[in-house]
Short mmCIF file of C-alpha atoms and ligand atoms in Angstrom, two decimals:
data_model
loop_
_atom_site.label_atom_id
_atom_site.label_comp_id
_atom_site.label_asym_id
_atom_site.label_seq_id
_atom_site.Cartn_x
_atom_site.Cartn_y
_atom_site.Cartn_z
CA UNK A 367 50.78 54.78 56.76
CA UNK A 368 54.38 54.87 55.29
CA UNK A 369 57.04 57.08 57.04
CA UNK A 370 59.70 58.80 54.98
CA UNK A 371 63.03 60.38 56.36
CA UNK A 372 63.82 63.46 53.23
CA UNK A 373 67.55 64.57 54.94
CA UNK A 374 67.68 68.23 53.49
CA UNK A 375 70.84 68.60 52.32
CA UNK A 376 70.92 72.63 52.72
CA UNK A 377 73.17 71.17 55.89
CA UNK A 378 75.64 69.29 54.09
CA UNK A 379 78.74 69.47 52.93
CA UNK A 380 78.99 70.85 49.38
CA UNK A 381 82.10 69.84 48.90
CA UNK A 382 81.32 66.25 49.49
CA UNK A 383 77.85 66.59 47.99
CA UNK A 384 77.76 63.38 46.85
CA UNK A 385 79.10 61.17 49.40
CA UNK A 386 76.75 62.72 51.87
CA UNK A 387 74.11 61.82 49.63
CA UNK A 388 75.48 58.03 49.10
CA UNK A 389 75.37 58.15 53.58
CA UNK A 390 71.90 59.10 53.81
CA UNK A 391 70.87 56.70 51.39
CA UNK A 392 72.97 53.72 53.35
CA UNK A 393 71.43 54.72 56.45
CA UNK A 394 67.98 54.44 54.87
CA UNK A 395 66.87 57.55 53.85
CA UNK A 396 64.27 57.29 50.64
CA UNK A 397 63.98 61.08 49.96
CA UNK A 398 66.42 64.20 49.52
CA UNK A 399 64.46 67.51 50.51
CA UNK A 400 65.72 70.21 48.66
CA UNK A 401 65.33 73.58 50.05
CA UNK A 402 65.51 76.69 47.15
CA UNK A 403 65.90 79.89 48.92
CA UNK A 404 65.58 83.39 46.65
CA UNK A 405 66.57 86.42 48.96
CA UNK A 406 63.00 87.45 48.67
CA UNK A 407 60.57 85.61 50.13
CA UNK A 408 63.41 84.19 52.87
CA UNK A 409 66.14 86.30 53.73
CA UNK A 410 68.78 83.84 52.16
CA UNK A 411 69.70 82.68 49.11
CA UNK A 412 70.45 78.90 48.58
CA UNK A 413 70.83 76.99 45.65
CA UNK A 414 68.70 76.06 42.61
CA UNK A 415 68.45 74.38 39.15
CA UNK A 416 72.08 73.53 38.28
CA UNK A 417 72.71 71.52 41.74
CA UNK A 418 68.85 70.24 41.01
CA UNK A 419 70.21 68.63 37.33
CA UNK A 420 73.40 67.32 39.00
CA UNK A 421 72.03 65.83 42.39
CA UNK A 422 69.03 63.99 39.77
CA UNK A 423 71.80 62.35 38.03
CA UNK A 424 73.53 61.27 41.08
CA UNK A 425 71.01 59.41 42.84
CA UNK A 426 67.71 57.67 42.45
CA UNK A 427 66.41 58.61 45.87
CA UNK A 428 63.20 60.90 45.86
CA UNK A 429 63.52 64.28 45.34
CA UNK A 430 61.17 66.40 47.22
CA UNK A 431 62.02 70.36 46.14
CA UNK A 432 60.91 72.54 48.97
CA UNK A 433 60.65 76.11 47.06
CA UNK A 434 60.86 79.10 49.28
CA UNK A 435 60.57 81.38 47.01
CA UNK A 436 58.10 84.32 45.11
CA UNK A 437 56.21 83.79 42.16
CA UNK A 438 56.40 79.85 42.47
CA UNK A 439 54.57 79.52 39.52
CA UNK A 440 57.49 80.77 36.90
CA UNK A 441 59.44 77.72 38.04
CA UNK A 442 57.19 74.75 37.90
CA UNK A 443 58.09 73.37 34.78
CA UNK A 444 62.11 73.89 34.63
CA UNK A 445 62.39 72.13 37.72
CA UNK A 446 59.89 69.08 37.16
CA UNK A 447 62.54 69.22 33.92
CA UNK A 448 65.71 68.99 36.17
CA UNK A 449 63.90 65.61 37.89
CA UNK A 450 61.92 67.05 40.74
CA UNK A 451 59.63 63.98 42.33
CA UNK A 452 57.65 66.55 44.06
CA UNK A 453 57.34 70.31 44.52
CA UNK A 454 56.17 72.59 47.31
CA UNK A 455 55.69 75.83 47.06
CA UNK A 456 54.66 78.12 50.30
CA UNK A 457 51.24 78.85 50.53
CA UNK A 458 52.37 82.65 51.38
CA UNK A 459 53.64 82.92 48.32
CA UNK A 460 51.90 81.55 45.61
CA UNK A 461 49.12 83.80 44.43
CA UNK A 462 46.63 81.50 43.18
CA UNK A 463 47.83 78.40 45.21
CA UNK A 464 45.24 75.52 43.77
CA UNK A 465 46.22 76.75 40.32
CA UNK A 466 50.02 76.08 40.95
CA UNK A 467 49.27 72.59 42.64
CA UNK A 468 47.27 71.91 39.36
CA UNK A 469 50.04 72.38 37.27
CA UNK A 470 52.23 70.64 39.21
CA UNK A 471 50.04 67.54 39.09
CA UNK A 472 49.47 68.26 35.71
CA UNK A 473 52.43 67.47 34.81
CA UNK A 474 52.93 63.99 36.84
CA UNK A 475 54.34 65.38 39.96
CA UNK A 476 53.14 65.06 43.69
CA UNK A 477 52.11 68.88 44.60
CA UNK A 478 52.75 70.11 48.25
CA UNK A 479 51.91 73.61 50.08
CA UNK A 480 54.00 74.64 53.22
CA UNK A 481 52.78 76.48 55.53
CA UNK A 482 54.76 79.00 57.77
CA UNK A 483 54.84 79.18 61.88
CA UNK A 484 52.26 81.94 61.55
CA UNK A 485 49.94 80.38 58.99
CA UNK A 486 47.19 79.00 60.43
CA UNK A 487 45.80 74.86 58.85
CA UNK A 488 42.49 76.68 58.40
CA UNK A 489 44.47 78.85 55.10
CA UNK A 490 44.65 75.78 53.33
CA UNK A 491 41.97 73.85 53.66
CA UNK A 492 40.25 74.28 49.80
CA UNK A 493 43.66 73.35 48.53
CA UNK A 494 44.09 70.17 50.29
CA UNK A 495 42.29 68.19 47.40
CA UNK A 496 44.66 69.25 45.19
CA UNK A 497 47.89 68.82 47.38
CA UNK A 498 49.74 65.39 47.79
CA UNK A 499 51.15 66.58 51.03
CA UNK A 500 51.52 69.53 53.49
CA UNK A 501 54.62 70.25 54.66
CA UNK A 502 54.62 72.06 58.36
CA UNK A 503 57.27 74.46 58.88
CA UNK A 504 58.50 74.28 62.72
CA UNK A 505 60.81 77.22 62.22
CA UNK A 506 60.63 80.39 59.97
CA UNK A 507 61.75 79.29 56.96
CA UNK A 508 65.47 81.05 55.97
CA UNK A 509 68.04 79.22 57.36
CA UNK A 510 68.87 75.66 58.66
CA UNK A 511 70.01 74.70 62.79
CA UNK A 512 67.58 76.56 63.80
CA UNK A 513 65.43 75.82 67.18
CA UNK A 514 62.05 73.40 66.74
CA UNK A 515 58.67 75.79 67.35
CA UNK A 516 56.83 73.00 69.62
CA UNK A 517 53.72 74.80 69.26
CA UNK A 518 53.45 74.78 65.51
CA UNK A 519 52.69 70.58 65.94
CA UNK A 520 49.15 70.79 66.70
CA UNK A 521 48.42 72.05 63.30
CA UNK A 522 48.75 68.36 62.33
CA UNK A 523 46.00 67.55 63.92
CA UNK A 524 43.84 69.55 62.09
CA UNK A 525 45.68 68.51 58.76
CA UNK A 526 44.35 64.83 59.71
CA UNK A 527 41.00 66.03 60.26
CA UNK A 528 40.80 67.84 57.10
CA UNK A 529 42.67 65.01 55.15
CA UNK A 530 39.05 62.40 56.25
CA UNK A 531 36.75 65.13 55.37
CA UNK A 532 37.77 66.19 51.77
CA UNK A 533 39.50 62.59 51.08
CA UNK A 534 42.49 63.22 50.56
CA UNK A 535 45.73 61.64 51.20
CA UNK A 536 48.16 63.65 52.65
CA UNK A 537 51.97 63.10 53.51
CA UNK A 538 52.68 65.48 56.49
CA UNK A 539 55.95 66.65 56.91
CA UNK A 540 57.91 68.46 59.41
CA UNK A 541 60.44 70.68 58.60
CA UNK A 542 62.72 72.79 61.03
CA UNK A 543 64.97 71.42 63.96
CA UNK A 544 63.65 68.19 63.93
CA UNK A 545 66.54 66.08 66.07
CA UNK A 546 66.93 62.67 67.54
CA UNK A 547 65.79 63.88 70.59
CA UNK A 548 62.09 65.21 69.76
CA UNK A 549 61.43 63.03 66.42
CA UNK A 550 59.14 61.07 68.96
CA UNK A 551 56.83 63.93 69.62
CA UNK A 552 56.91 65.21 65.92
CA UNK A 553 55.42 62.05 64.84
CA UNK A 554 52.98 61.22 68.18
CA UNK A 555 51.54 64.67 66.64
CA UNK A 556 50.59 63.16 63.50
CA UNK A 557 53.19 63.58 60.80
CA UNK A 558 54.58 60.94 58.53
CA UNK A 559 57.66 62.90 56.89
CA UNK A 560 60.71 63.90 58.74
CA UNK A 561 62.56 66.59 57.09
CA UNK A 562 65.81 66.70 58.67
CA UNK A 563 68.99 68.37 58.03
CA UNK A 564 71.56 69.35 60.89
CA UNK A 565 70.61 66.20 62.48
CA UNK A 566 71.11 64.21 59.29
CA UNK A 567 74.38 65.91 57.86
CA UNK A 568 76.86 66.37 60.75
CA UNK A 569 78.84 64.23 62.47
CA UNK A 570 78.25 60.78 60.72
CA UNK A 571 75.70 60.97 58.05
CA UNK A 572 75.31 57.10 57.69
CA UNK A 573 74.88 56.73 61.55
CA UNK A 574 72.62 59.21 61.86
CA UNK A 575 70.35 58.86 59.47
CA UNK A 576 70.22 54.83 61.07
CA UNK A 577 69.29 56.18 64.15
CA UNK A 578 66.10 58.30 62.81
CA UNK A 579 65.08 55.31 60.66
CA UNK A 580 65.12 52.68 63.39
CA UNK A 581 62.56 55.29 65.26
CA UNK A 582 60.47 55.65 61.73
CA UNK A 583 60.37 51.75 61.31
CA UNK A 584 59.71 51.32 65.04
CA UNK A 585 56.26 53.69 64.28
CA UNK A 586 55.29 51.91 61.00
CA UNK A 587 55.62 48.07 62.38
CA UNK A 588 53.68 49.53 65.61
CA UNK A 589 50.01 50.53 63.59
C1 DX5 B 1774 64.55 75.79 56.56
C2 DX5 B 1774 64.56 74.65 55.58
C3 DX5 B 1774 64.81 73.32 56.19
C4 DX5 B 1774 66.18 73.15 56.81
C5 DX5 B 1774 66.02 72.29 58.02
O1 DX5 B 1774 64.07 76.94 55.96
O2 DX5 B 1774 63.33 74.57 54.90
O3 DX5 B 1774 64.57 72.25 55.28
O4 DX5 B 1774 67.13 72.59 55.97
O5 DX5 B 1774 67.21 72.24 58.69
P1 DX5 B 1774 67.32 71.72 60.19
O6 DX5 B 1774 66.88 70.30 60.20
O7 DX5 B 1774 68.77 71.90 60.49
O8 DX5 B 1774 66.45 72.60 61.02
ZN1 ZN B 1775 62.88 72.78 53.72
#
């Protein structure tokens, strides 16, 4: 299994955009998550397709979009146009969520549904066919710094199970108050993508982002 660090840049520095993005990547990092907020289905409101067209021509890194937001499915296309790698939409929100992963992979993207603290892995298990990866929110999604939800691990589990029944290969991700100090038990529960902002963007980006990598390489040289 390959491990990915995507440092979600909702907790950097705007200002600095760029650098931050140039420290991650020298530390290691090989993906950028990208969290859209709308006001509606998450109480705030982030960013969306003008920083999307800007950040795509300042790096090569991996773009994984992380769409918290209604009616998904209006969106698809513009941002697979702006250079999304992958999109994920929330599988509260989507109404017809195989369709949207369709269309996504339809046109040459990797598809992902996340799932909310209070959405049970059972919701999504017809979709997993059509999804490239899952990720697992540990906090309600809104807002960055916020605490990790311990319990919400053990849906991973069940992911992995589902993944060997219907085929499929999955990339699990994490994705809310993932630190240093509990990375260990995010992956021991099963996922292979850290999502990680506050951690990532704060003091030292570079450092940082060395010191989750050396714990991701540590895990892929140990299987
Ligand atoms: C939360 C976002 C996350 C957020 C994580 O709704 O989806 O990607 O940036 O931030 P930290 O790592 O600070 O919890
Ligand atoms: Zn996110």
């Amino acid at each position: 299994m390959k491990y990915h660090l995507s440092s979600s840049i909702l907790a950097a520095d705007f200002m600095e955009l760029g650098k931050e993005i140039g420290a991650t990547k020298r530390g290691g990092a090989d993906r950028i998550h990208f969290d859209v907020m709308d006001g509606v289905f998450v109480p705030s409101i982030s960013f969306g397709m003008t920083i999307l067209e800007s950040v795509r021509k300042g790096t090569d890194l991996f773009l994984d979009v992380h769409l918290m937001i209604v009616e998904p499915e209006r969106y698809i296309e513009e941002f697979v146009k702006l250079g999304a790698d992958s999109l994920t939409v929330h599988y509260e929100a989507a109404k017809d969520p195989i369709a949207v992963l369709k269309s996504i992979r339809s046109l040459g993207k990797k598809a992902g549904l996340a799932i909310s603290p209070k959405t049970p892995p059972e919701a999504i298990k017809e979709c997993l066919p059509y999804c490239d990866g899952v990720i697992v929110m540990t906090v309600e999604p809104g807002f960055g710094g916020q605490k990790i939800m311990p319990d919400c691990l053990a849906k991973i589990a069940v992911l992995r199970e589902y993944e060997k029944e219907t085929g499929s290969e999955l990339d699990i991700a994490v994705d809310g108050g993932v630190k240093l100090n509990n990375v260990s038990n995010v992956l021991d529960a099963g996922a292979n993508v850290i999502i990680a902002g506050s951690a990532v963007f704060g003091q030292d980006t570079e450092t940082d982002t060395v010191k989750f990598m050396e714990i991701l390489k540590k895990r892929e040289a140990m299987q």
